[in-house]
Short mmCIF file of C-alpha atoms in Angstrom, two decimals:
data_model
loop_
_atom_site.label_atom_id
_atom_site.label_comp_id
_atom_site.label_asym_id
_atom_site.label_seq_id
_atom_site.Cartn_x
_atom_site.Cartn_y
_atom_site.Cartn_z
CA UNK A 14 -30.64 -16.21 -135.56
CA UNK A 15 -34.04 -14.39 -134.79
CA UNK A 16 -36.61 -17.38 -133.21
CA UNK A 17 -33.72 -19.75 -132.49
CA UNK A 18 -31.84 -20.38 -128.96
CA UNK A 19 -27.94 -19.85 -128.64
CA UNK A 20 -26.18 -22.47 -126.64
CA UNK A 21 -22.31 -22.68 -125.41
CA UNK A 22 -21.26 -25.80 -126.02
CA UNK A 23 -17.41 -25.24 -127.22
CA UNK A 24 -15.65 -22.90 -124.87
CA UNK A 25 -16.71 -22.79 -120.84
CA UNK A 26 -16.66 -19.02 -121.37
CA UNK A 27 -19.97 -18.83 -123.13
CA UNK A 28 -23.26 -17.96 -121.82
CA UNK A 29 -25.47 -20.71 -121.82
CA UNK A 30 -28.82 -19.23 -122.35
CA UNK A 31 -31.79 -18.76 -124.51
CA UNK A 32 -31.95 -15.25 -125.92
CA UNK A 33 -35.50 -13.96 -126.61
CA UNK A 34 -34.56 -11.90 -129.87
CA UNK A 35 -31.61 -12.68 -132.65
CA UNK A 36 -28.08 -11.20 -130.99
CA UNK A 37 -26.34 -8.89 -133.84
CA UNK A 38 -23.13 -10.23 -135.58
CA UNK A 39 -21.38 -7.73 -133.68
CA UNK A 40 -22.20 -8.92 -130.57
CA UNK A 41 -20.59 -12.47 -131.52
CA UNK A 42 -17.22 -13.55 -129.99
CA UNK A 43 -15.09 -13.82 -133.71
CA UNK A 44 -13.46 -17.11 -132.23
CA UNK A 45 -16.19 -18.86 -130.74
CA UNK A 46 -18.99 -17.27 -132.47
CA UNK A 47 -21.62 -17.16 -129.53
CA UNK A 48 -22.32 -14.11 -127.32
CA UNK A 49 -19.35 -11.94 -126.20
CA UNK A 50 -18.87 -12.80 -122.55
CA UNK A 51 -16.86 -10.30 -120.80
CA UNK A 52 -16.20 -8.59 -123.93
CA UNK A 53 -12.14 -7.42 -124.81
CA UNK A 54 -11.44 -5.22 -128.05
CA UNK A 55 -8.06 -4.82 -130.15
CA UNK A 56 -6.52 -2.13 -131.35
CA UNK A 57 -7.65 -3.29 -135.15
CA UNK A 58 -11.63 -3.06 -133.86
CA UNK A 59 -12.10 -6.54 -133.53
CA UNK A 60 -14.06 -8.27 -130.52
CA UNK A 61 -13.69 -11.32 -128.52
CA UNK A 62 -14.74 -13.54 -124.92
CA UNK A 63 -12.35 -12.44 -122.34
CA UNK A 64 -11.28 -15.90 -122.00
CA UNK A 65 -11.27 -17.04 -125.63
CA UNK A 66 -8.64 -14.14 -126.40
CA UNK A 67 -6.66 -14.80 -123.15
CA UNK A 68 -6.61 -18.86 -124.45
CA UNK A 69 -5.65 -17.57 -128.11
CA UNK A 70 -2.76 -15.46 -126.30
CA UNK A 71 -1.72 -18.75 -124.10
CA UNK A 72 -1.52 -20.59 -127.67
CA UNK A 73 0.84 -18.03 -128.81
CA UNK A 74 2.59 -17.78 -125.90
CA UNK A 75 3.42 -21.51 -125.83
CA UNK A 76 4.28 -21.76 -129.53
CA UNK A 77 6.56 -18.63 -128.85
CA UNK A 78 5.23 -17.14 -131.60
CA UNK A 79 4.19 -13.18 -131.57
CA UNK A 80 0.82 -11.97 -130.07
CA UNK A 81 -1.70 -10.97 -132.90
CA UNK A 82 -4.93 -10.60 -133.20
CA UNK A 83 -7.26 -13.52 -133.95
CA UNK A 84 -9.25 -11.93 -136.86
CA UNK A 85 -6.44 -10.29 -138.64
CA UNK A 86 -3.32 -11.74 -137.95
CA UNK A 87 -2.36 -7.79 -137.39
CA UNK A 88 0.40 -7.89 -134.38
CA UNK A 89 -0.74 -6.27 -130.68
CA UNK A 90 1.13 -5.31 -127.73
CA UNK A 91 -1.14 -6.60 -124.83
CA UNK A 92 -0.78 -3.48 -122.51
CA UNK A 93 -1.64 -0.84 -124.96
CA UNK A 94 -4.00 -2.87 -127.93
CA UNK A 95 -6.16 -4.98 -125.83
CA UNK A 96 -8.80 -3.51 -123.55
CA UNK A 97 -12.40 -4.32 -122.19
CA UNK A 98 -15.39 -3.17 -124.28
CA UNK A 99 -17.97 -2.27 -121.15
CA UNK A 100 -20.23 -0.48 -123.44
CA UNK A 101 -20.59 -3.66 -125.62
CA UNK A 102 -20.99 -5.81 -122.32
CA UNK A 103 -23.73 -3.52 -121.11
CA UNK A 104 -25.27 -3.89 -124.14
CA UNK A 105 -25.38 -7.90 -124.23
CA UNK A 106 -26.30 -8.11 -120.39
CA UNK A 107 -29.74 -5.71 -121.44
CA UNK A 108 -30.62 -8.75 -123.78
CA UNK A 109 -33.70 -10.64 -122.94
CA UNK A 110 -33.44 -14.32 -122.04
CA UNK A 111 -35.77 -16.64 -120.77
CA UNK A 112 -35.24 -18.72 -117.76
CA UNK A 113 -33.15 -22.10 -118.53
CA UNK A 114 -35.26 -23.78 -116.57
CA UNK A 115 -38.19 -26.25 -117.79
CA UNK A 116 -41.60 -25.04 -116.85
CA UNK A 117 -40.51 -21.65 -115.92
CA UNK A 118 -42.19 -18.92 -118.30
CA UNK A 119 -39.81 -15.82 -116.55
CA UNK A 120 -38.30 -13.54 -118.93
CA UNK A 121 -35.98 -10.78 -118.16
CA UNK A 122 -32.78 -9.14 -118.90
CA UNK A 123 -29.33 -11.07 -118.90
CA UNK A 124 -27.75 -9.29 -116.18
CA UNK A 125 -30.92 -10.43 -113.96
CA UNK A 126 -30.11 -14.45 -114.69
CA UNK A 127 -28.15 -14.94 -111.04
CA UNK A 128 -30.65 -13.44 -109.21
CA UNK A 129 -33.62 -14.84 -110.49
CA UNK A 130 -31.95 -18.28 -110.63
CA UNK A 131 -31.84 -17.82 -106.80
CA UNK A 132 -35.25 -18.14 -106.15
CA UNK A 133 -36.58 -19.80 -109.32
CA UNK A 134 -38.23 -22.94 -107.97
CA UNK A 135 -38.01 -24.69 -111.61
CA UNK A 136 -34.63 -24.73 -111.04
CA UNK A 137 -32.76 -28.25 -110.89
CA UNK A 138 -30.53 -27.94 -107.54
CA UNK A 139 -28.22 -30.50 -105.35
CA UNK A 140 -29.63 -32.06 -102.44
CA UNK A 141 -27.84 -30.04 -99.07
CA UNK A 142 -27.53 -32.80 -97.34
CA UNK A 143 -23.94 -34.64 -96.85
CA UNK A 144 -23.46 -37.38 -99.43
CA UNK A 145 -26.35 -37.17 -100.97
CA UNK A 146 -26.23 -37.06 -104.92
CA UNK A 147 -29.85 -36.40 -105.90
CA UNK A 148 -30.61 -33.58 -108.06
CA UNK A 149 -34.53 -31.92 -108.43
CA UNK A 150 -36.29 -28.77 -108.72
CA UNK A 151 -36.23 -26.06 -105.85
CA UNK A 152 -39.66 -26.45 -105.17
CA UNK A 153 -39.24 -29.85 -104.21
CA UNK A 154 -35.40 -29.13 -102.22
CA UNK A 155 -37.51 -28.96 -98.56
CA UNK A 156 -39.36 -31.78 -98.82
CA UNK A 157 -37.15 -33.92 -99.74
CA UNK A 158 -34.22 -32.64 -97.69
CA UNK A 159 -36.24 -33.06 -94.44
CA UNK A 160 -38.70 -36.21 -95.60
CA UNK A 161 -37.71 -37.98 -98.41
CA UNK A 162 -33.49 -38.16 -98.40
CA UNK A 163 -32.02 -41.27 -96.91
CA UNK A 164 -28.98 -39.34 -95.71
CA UNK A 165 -31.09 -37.02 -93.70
CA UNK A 166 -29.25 -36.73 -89.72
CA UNK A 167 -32.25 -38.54 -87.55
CA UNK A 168 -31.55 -38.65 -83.87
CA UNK A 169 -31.55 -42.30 -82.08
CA UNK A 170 -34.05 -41.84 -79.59
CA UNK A 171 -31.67 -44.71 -77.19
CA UNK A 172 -28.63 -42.66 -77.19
CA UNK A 173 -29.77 -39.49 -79.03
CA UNK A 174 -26.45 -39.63 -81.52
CA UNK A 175 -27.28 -38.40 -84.80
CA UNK A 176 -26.73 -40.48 -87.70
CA UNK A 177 -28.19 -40.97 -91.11
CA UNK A 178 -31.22 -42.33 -92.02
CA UNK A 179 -29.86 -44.83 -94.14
CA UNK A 180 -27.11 -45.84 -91.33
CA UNK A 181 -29.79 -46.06 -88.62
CA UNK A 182 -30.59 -49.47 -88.74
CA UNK A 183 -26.74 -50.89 -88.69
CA UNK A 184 -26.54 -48.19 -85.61
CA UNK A 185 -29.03 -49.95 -83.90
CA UNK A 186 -27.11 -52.98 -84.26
CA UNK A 187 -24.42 -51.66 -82.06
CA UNK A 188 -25.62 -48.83 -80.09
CA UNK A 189 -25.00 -48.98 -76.45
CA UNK A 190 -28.05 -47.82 -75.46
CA UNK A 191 -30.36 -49.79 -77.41
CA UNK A 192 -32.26 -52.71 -75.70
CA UNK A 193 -31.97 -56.13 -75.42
CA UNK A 194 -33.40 -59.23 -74.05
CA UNK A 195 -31.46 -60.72 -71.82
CA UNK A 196 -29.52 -64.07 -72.67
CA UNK A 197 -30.85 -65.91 -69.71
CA UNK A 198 -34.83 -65.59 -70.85
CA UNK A 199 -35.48 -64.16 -67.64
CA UNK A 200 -37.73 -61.39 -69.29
CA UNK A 201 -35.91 -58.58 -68.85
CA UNK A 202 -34.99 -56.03 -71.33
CA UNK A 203 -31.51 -53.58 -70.81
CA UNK A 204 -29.71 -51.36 -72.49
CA UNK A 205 -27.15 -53.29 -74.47
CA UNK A 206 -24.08 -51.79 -72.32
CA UNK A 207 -26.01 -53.44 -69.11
CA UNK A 208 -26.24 -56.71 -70.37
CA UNK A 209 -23.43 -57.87 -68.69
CA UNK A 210 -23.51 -56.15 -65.63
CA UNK A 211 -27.27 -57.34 -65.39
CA UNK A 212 -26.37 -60.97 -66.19
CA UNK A 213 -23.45 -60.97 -63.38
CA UNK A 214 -25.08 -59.34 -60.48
CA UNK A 215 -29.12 -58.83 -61.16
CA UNK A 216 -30.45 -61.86 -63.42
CA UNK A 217 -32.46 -64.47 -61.20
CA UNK A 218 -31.77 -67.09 -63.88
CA UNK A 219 -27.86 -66.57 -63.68
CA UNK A 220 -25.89 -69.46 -62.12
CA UNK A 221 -23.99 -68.89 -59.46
CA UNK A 222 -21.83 -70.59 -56.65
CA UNK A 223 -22.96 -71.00 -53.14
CA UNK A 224 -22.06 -68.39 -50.60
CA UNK A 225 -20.07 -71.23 -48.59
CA UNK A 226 -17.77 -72.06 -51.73
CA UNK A 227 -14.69 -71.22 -49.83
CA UNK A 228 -15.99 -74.04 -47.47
CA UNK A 229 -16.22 -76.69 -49.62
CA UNK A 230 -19.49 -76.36 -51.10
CA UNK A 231 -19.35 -76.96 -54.93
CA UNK A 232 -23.08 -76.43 -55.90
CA UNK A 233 -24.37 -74.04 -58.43
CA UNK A 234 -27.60 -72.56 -58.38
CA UNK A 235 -29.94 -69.56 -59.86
CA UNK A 236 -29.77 -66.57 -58.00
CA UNK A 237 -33.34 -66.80 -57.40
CA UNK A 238 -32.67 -70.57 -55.84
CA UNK A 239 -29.66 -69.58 -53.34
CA UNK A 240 -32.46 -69.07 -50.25
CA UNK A 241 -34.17 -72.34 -51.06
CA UNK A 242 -30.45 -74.21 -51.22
CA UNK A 243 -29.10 -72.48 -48.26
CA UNK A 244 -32.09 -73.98 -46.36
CA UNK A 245 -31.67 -77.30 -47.37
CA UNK A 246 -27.72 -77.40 -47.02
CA UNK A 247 -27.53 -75.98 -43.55
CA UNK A 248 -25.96 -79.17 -41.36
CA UNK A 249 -23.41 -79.71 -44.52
CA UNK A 250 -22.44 -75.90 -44.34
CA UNK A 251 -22.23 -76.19 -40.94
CA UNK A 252 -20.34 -79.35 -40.87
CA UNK A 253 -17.47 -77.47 -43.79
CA UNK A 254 -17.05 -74.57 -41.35
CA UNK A 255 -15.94 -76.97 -38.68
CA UNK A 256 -13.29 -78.96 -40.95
CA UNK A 257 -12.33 -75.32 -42.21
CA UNK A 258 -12.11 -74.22 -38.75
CA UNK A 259 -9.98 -76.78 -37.64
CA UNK A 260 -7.44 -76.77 -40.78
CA UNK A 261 -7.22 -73.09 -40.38
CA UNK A 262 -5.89 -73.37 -36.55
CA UNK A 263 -3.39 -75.78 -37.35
CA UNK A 264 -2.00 -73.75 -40.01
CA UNK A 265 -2.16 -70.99 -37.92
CA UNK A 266 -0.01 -72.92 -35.24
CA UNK A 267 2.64 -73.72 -38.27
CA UNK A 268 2.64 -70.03 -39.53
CA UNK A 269 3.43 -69.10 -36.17
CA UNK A 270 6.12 -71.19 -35.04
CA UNK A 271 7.74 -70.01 -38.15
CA UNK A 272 7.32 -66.10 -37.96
CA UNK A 273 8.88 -66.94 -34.54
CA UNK A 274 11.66 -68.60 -36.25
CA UNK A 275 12.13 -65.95 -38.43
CA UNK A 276 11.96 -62.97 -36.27
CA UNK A 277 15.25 -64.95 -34.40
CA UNK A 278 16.74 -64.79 -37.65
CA UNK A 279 15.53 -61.46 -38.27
CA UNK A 280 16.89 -60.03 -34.67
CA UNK A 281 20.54 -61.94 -35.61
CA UNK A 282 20.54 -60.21 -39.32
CA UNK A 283 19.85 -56.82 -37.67
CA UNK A 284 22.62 -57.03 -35.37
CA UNK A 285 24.97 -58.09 -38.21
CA UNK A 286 23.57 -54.88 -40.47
CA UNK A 287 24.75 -52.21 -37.08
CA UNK A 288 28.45 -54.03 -37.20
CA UNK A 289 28.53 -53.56 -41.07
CA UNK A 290 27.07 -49.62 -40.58
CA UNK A 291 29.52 -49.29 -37.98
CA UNK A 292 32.52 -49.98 -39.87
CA UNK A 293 30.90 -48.60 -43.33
CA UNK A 294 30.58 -45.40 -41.17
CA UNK A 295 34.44 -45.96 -40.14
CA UNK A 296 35.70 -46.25 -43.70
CA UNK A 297 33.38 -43.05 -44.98
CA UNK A 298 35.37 -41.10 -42.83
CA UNK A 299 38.09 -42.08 -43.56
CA UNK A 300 37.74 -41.89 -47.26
CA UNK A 301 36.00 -38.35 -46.85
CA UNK A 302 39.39 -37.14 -45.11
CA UNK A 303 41.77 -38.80 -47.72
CA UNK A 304 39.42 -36.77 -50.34
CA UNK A 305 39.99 -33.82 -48.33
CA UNK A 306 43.78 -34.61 -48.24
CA UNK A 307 43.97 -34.99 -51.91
CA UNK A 308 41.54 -32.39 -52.85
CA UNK A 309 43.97 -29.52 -50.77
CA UNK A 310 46.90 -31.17 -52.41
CA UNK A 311 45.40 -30.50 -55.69
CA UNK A 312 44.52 -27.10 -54.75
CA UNK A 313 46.40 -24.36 -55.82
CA UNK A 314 46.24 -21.22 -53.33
CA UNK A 315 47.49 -18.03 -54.73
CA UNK A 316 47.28 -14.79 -51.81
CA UNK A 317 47.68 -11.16 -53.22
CA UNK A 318 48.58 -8.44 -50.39
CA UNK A 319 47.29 -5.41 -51.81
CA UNK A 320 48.98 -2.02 -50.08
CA UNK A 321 47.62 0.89 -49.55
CA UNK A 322 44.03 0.72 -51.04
CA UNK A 323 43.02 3.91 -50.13
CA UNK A 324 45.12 5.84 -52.46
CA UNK A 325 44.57 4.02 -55.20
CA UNK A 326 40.52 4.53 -54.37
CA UNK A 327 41.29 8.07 -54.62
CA UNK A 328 43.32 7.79 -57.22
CA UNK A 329 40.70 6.77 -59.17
CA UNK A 330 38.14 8.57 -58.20
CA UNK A 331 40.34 11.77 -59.72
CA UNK A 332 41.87 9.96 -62.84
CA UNK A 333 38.40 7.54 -63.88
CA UNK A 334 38.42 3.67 -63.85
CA UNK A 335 42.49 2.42 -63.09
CA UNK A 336 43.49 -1.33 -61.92
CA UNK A 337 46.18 -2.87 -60.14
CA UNK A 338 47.29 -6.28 -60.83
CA UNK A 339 49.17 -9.02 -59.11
CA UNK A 340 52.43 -10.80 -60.22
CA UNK A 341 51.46 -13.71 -62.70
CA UNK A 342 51.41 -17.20 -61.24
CA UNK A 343 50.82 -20.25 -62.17
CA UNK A 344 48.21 -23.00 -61.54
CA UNK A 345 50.52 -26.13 -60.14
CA UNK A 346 51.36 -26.20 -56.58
CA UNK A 347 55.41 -26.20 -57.71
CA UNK A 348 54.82 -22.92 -59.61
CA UNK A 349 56.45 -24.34 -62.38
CA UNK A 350 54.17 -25.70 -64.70
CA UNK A 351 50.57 -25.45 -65.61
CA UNK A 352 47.82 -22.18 -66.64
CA UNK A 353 49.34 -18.96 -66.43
CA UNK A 354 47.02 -16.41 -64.49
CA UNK A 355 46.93 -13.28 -62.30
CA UNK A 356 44.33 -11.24 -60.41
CA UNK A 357 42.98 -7.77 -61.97
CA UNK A 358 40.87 -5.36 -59.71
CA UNK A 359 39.92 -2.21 -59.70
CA UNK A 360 39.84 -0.36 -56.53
CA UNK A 361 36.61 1.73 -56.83
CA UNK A 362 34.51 0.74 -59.89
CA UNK A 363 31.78 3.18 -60.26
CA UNK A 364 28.43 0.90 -61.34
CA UNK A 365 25.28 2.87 -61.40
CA UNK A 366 26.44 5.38 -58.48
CA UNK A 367 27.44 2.47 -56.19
CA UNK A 368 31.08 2.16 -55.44
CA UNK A 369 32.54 -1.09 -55.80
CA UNK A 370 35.76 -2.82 -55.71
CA UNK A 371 35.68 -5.78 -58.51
CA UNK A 372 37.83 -8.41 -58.66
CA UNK A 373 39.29 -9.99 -62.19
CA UNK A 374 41.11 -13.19 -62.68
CA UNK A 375 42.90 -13.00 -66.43
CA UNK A 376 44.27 -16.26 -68.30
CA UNK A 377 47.27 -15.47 -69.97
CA UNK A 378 49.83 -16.64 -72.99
CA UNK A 379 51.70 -19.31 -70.64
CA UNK A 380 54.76 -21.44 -71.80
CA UNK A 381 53.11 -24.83 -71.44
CA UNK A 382 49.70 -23.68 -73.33
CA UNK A 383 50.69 -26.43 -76.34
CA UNK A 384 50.33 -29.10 -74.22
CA UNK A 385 47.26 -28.28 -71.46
CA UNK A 386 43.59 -28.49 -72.14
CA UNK A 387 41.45 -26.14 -73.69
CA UNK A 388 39.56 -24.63 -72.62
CA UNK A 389 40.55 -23.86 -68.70
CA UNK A 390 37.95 -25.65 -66.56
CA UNK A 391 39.46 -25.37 -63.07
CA UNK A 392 37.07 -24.19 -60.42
CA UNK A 393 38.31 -20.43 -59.52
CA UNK A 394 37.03 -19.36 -56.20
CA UNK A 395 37.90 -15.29 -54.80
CA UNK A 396 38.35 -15.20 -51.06
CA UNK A 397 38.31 -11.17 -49.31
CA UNK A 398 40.30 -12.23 -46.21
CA UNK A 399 38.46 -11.25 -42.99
CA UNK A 400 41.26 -9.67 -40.67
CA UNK A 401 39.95 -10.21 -37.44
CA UNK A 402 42.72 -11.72 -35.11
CA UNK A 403 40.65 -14.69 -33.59
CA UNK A 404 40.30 -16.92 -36.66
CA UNK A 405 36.92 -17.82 -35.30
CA UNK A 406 35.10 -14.93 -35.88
CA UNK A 407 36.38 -13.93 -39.46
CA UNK A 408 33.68 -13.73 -41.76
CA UNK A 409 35.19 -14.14 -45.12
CA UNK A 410 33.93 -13.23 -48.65
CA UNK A 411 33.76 -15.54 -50.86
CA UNK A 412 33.00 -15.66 -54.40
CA UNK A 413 32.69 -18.84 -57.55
CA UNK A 414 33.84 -18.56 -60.87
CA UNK A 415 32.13 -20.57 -63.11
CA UNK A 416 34.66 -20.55 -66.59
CA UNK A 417 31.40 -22.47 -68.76
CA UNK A 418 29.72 -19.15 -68.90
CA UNK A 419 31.94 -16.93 -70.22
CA UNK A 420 33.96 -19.37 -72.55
CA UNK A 421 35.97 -16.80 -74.42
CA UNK A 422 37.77 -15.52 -70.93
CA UNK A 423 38.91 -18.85 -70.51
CA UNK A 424 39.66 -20.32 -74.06
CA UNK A 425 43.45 -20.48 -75.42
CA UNK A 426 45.04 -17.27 -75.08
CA UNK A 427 46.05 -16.04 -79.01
CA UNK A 428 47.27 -12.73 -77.64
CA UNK A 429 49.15 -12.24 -74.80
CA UNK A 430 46.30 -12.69 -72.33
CA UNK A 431 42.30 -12.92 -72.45
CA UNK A 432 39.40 -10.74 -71.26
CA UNK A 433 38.87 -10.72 -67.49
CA UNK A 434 36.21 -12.47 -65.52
CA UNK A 435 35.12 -11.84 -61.86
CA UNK A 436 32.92 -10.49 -59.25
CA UNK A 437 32.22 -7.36 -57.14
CA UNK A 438 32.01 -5.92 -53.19
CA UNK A 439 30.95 -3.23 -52.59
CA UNK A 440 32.89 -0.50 -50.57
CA UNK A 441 29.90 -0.40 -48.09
CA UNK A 442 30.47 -4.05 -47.45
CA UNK A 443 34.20 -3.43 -47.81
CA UNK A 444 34.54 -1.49 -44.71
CA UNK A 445 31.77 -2.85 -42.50
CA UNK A 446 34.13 -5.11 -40.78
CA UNK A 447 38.17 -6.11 -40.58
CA UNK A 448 38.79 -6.33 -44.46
CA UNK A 449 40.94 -2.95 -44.61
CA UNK A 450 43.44 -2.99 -41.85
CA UNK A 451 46.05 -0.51 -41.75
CA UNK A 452 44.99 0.21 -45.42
CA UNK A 453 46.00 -3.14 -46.72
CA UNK A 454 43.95 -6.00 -47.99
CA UNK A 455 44.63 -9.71 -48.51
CA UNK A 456 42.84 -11.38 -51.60
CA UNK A 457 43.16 -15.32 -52.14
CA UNK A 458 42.30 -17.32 -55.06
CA UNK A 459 41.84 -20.87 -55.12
CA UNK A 460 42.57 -22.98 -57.91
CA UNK A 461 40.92 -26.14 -58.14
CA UNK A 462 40.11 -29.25 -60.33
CA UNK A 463 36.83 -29.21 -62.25
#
């Protein structure tokens, strides 16, 4: 091979240079026989291209046949046979090679190729700019890229939008800057997006309709002629404001014998709107009571008398957290029919070093469960019962259950009742006015519909 040049042209692999001096046998890739590139070695000595090997292992792979070695057929275990051969790939990246490049007389080692090749101005290279195919030698890359290239990004100087020199002609053709003549031969040049505006309001040639159109005047004249017309048509102007004149005051006279006309009709609709609002107003009340009527009928108003709070507060402050609970009830008015329920509290619920009383409602297993619907939805509203002996000044606490969030407290009972849901006073509120009288207190709950 001594004299010659060694080219890849069967695997991608391959180098693909000239080599100054002959390369050794044993320096040759045994599959495709051209310069080991990223040289591997088997177990059996043999030495191949990184990639050829890995292809000739794909091969075998997808033929599911065994993995051997290329040369000798002798069988290899990839992990433990096949390894890379850097002392052989040193060896082939010291050979000397001459630069691929026509013209260029550099000559150097193979390991020295890339970075040569990034400065060699023989070398063919791309142009940089976008869409541009062209290929030449570095030498000539600036020249062309800023001079030459019809894709090179030029600036309008109308609008200053960059666009290719190749493009800049059909930009032209539709930039909004760019001027024009305008349509009227009047002389003037404008921006393209002006043309209008300058033909409507500016352009002396424009025609346009005289100032006393609304008059009557039908002539149409250049802007730069409206003086000369006005001059000339100043008895018939004057003579179309008088007719104007006159058919505006009789119209006038009509318009106003009508608004007159109207406002009478307006005054008797007016009247007829307070006698509707009047009785409107009449029947809201009365519906607004009959809902009232209804809604207390509907209501379901359970009172728990609670005796002798105070022990049961100490009681629990000795024994821990202990409840009392009320007799079960139900939610119809007859107390025979409907959700099965009863009131939970405990008498001083210790939250955070703040004694509290809370207040539970439970829904329990009732008889007519099978035929009511789940889940309970009823409005549920706690009342602490303000003791005070004129009515008027009781200042009641009241609290709203809401049974949509907390939906397993009020879904079908499966055992004999659910978990409880409530609220809490506290025992500083408790006692700050007529809720504890003679150690008793009176808690309501209100049953409701939804």
């Amino acid at each position: 091979m001594a004299g010659t040049s060694v080219h890849r042209n069967r695997l991608p692999s391959g180098y693909d240079e000239d080599f100054v001096n002959a390369v050794e046998d044993e320096n040759l890739c045994l599959i495709c026989h051209l310069p080991l590139k990223e040289p591997f070695q088997t177990r059996c000595g043999h030495r191949f291209c990184k990639e050829c090997l890995e292809e000739h292992f794909r091969r075998q792979g997808a033929q599911e046949k065994p993995i051997t070695c290329p040369a000798d057929r002798e069988g290899l275990d990839r992990d433990r046979d096949v390894f890379p051969d850097k002392a052989t790939e040193r060896k082939i990246l010291s050979f000397a090679i001459k630069c691929p490049s026509d013209g260029c007389q550099w000559t150097g080692e193979l390991r020295s190729k890339e970075v040569h090749l990034a400065s060699c101005l023989l070398k063919l290279v791309h142009c940089t700019n976008e869409n541009c195919h062209v290929t030449m030698q570095r030498r000539h890359l600036e020249e062309h890229v800023t001079i030459k290239c019809t894709w090179r990004i030029l600036t309008c100087d109308h609008c200053s939008e960059p666009h290719p020199e190749c493009e800049m002609q059909d930009h032209f053709g539709k930039c909004s800057k760019f001027p024009v003549t305008c349509p009227n031969s009047c002389g003037a040049s404008i921006p393209r997006e002006m043309n209008r505006n300058h033909t409507e309001y500016d352009c002396p040639l424009t025609l346009i309709s005289c100032p006393y159109e609304k008059m009557g005047c039908e002539t149409k004249v250049q802007r730069v002629q409206v003086d000369s017309h006005l001059q000339s048509a100043t008895r018939f102007h004057l003579d179309l404001a008088c007719v104007k004149l006159t058919n505006t005051e009789v119209k006038l006279n009509k318009t106003e014998a009508k608004l007159n006309d109207t406002d009478a009709k307006l005054n008797d609709t007016h009247i007829k709107l307070n006698e509707t609002q009047v009785k409107l107003n009449e029947t809201g009340w009365k519906l607004e009571a009959t809902r009232k009527v209804v809604q207390k009928l509907e209501s379901r108003i359970f009172i728990w008398r609670i005796n002798n709070f105070s022990v049961a507060v100490r009681q629990a402050k000795i024994r821990g957290k202990i409840s009392k609970e009320s007799v079960p009830f139900y939610t119809d008015r007859t107390e025979s029919y409907g959700y099965k329920l009863k009131v939970r509290i405990y008498p001083n619920d210790d939250w955070f070093f703040s004694h509290r009383l809370s207040v539970f409602i439970v829904v329990m297993k009732g008889e007519y469960d099978a035929i009511l619907p789940w889940p309970f939805k009823m409005k549920l509203k706690f009342t602490l019962i303000d003791q005070q002996e004129d009515p008027v000044d009781r200042q009641n606490i009241t609290g709203l259950l809401i049974p949509d969030n907390k939906p397993k407290a009020f879904a079908r009972p499966v055992k004999e009742e659910n978990e409880e849901c409530g609220c809490a006073i506290s025992h500083k509120t408790l006692y700050s006015r007529r809720y504890l009288v003679d150690d008793v207190l009176f808690i309501q709950v209100e049953v409701s519909p939804p």
